[in-house]
Short mmCIF file of the C-alpha atoms (twelve columns), coordinates in Angstrom:
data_MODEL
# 
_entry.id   MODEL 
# 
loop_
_atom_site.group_PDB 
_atom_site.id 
_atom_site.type_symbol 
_atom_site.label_atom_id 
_atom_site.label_alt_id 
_atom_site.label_comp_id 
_atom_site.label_asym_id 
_atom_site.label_seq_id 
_atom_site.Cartn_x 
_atom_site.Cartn_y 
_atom_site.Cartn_z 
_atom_site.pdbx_PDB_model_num 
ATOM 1   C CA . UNK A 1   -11.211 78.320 -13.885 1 
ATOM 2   C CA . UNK A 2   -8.903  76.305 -12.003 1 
ATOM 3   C CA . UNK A 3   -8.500  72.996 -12.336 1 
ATOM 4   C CA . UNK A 4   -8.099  70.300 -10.116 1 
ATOM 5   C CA . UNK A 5   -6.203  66.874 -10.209 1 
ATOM 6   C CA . UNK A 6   -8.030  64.029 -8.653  1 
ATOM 7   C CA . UNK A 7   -4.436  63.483 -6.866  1 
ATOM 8   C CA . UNK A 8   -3.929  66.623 -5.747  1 
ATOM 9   C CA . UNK A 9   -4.006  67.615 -2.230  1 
ATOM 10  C CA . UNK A 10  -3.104  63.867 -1.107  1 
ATOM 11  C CA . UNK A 11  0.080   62.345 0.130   1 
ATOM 12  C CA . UNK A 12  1.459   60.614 -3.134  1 
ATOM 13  C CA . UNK A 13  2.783   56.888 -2.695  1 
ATOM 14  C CA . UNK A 14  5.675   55.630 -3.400  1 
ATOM 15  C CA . UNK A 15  6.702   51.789 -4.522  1 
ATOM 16  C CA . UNK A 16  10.149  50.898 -4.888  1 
ATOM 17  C CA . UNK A 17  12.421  48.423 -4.670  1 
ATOM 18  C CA . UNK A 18  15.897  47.324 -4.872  1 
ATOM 19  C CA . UNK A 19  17.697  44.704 -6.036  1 
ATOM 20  C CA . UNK A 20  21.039  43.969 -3.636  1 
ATOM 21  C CA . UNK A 21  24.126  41.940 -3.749  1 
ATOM 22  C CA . UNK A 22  24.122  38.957 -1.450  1 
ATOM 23  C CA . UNK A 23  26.839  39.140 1.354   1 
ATOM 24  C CA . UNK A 24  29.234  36.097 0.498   1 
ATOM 25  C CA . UNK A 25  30.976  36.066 3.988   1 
ATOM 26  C CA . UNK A 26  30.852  37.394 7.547   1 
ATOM 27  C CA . UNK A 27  31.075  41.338 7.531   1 
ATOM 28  C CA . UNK A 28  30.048  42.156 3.915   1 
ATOM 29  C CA . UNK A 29  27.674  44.666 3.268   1 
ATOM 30  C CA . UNK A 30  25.136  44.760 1.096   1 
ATOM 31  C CA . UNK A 31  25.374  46.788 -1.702  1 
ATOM 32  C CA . UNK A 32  22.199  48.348 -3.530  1 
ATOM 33  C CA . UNK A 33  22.732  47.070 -7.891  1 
ATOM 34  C CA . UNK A 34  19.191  48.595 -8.704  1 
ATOM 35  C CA . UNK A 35  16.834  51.199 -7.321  1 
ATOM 36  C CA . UNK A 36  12.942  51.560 -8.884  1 
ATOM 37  C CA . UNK A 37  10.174  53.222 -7.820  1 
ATOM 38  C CA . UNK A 38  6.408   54.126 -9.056  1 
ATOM 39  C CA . UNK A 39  4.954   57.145 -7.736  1 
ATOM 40  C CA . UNK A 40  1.048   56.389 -7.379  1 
ATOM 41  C CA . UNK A 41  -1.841  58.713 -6.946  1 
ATOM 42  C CA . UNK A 42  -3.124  57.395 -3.660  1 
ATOM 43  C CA . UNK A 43  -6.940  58.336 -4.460  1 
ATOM 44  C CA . UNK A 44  -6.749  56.494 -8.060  1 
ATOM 45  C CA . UNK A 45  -4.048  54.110 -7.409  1 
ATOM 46  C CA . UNK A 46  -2.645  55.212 -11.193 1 
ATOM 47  C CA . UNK A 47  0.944   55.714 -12.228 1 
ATOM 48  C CA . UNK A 48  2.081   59.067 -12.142 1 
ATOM 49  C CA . UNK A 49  5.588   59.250 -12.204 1 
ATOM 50  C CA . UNK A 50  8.538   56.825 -12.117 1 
ATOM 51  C CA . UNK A 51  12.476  56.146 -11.794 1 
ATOM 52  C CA . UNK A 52  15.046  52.989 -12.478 1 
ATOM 53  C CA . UNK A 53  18.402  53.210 -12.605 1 
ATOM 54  C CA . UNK A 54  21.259  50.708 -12.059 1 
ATOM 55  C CA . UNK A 55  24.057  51.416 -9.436  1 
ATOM 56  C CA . UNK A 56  27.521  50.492 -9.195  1 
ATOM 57  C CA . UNK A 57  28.656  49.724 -6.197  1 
ATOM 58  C CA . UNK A 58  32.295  51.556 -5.023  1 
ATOM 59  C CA . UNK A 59  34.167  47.836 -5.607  1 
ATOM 60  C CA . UNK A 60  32.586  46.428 -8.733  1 
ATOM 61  C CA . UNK A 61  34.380  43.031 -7.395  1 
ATOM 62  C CA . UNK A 62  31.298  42.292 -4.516  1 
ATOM 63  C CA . UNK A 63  29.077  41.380 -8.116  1 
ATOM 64  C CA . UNK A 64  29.151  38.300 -10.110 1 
ATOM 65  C CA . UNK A 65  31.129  38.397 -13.396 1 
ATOM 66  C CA . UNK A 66  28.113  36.172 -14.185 1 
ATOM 67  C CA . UNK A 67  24.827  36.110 -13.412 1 
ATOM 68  C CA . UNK A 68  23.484  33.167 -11.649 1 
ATOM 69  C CA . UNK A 69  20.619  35.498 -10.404 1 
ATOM 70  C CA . UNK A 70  17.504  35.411 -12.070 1 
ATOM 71  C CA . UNK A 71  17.727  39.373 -12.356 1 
ATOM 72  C CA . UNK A 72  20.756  38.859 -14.710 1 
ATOM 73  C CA . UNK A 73  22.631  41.742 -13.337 1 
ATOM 74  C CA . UNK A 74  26.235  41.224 -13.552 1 
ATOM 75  C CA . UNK A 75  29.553  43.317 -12.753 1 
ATOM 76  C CA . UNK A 76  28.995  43.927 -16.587 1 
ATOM 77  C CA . UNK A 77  26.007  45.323 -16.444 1 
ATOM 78  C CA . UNK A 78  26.329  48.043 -13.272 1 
ATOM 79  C CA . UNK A 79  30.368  48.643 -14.490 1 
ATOM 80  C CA . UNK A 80  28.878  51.957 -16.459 1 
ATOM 81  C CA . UNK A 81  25.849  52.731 -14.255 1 
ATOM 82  C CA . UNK A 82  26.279  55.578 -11.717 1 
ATOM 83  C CA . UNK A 83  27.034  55.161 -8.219  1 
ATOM 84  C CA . UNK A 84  24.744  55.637 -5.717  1 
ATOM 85  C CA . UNK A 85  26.464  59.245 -4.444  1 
ATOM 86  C CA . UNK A 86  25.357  60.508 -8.167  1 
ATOM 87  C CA . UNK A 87  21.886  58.855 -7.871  1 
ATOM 88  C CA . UNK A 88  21.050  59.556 -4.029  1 
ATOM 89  C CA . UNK A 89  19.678  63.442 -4.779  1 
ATOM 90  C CA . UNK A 90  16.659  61.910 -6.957  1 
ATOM 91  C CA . UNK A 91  16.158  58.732 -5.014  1 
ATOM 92  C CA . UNK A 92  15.926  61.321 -1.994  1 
ATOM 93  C CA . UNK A 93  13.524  63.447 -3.903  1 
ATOM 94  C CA . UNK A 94  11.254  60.336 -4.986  1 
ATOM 95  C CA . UNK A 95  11.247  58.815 -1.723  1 
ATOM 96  C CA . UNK A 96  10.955  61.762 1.164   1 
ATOM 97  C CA . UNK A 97  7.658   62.889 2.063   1 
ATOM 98  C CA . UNK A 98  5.846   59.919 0.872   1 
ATOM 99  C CA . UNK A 99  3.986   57.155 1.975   1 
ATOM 100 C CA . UNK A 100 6.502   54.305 0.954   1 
ATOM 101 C CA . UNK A 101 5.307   51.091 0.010   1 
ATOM 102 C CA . UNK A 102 6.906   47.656 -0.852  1 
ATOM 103 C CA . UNK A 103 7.647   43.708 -0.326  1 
ATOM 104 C CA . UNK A 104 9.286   43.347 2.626   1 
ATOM 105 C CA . UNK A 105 10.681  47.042 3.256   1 
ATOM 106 C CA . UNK A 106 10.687  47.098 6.414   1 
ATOM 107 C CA . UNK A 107 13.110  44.848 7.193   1 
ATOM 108 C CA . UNK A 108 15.396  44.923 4.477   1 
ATOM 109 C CA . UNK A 109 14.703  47.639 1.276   1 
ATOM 110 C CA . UNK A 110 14.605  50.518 4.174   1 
ATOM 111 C CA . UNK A 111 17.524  49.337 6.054   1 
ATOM 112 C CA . UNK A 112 19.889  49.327 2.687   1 
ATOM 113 C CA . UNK A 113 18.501  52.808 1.912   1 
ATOM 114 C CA . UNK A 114 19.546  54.279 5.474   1 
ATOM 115 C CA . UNK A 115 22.754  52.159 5.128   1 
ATOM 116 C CA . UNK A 116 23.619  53.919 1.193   1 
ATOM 117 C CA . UNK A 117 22.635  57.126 2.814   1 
ATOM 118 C CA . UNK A 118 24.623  56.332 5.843   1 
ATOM 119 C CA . UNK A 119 27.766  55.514 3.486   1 
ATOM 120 C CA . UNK A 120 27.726  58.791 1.617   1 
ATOM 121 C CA . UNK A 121 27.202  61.014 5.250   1 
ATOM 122 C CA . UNK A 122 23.782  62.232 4.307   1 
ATOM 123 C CA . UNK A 123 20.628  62.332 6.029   1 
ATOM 124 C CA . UNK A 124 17.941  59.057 4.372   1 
ATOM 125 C CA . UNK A 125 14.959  60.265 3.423   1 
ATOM 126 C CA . UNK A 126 11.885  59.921 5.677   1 
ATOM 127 C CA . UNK A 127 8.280   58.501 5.049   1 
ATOM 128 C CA . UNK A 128 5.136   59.719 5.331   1 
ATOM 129 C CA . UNK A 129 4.279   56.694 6.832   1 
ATOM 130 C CA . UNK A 130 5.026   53.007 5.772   1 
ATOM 131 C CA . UNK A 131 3.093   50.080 3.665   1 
ATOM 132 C CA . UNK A 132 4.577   46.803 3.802   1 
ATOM 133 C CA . UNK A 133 2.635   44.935 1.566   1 
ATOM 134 C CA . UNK A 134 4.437   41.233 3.251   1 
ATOM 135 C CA . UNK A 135 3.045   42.050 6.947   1 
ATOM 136 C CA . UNK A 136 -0.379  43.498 5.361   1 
ATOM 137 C CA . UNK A 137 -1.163  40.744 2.852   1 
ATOM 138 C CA . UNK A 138 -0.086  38.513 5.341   1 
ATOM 139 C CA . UNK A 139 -2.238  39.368 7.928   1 
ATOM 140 C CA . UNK A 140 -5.427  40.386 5.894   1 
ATOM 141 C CA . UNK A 141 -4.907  37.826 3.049   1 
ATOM 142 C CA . UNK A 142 -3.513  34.861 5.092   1 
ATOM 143 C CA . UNK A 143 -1.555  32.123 3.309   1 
ATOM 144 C CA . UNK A 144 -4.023  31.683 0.243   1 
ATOM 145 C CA . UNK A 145 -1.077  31.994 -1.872  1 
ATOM 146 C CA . UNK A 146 1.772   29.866 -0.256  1 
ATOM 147 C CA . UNK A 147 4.813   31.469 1.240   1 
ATOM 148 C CA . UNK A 148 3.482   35.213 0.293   1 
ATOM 149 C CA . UNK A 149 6.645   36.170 -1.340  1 
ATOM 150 C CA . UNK A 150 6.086   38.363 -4.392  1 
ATOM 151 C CA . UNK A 151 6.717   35.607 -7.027  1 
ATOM 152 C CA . UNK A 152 4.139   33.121 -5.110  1 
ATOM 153 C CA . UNK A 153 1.351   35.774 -4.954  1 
ATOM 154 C CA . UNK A 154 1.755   37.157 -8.579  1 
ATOM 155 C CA . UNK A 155 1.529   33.476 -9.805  1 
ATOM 156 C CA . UNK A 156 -1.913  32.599 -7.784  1 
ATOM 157 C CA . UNK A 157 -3.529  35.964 -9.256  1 
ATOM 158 C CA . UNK A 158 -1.896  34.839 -12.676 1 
ATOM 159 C CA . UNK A 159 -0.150  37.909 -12.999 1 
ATOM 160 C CA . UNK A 160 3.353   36.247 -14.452 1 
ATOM 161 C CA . UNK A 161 6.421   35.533 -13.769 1 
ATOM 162 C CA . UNK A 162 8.511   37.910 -10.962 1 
ATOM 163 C CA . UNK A 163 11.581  39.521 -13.081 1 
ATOM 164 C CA . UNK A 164 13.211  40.688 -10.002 1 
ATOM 165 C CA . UNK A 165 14.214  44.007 -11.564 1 
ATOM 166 C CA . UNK A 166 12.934  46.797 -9.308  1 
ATOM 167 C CA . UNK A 167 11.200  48.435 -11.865 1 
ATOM 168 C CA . UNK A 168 8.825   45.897 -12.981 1 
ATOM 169 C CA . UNK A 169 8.417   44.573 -9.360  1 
ATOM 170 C CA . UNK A 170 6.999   47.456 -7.398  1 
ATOM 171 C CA . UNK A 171 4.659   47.215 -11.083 1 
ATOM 172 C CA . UNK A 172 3.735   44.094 -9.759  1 
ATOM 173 C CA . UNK A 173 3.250   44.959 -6.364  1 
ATOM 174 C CA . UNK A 174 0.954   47.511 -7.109  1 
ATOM 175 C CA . UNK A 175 -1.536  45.137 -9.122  1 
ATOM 176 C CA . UNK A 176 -0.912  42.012 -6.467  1 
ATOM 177 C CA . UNK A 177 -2.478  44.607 -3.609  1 
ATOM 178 C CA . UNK A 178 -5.401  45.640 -6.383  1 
ATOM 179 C CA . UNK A 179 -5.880  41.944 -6.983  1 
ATOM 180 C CA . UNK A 180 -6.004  41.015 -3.219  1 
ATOM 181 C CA . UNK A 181 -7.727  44.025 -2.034  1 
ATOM 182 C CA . UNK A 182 -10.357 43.122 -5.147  1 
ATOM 183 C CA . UNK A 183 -10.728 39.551 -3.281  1 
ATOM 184 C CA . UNK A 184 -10.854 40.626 0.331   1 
ATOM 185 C CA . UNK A 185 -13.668 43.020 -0.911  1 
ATOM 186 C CA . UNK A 186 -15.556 40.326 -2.769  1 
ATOM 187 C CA . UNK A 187 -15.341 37.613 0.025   1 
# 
């Protein structure tokens, strides 16, 4: 007998994140330091599959020798990671087909991804459809918790401190929208 997977049959989602460098003047680009995604079974909202990696961007001098980001990443730190041409087949893989969700995605995660895509002459991956937790918490969860950035809404469900690595934010994502969605349900 066959069996089934209480996943199977469903569009899986993804939650990633990246974690940028910060244009210092007129014309610089942004440049993707960290990718990380969860892949989530969309009927059990569980873990099934996920992917971090550091990336070092073509002119290792656009980072910080050191950190004063709260991520820590420095030139250091990226100076032996891959760059993203060596990365983009699996982020491609992880990402296409899938409903993509994350903190503010739409207007800046998703642009950097078609921009790194965009850089290497390749095609971005597409979505499934699109779940950005700022514009639905926002409008379903109202300002309850302050500014709704990730770090304000993980503190007023007492979830911790935001690392801002990618890896352990889209983790946090995922239990700030089972935490809200737990409250909106209750109320």
């Amino acid at each position: 007998m066959e069996s089934s997977s209480p996943c199977q049959g469903s569009t899986e989602i993804v939650f990633f994140d990246l974690e940028t460098t910060v244009p210092g003047r007129t014309g610089q680009k942004f440049c993707i330091l960290e990718f990380g995604a969860i892949v989530v079974c969309p009927r059990r909202l569980i873990e099934i599959e996920s992917y971090s990696t550091l990336i070092r961007p073509r002119d290792l001098s656009v980072v910080a020798l050191r950190s004063s980001r709260i991520d820590g990443i420095t030139r250091e730190t990226v100076s032996n990671a891959p760059e993203f041409e060596e990365v983009a087949d699996k982020i491609f893989t992880i990402l296409n087909g899938r409903i993509w969700v994350g903190h503010n995605i739409q207007r800046f995660d998703c642009v950097r991804i078609k921009e790194a895509f965009a850089r290497i002459n390749r095609l971005p991956p597409v979505s499934a459809a699109m779940i950005d937790s700022l514009g639905v918490l926002t409008n379903k969860f109202g300002k309850r918790a302050g500014n709704m950035k990730m770090a304000s809404l993980a503190a007023y469900f007492g979830l911790g401190q935001q690392k801002h690595r990618s890896l352990d934010d889209v983790r946090m994502n995922l239990e700030v929208l089972k935490h809200c969605a737990t409250v909106l349900f209750l109320v």
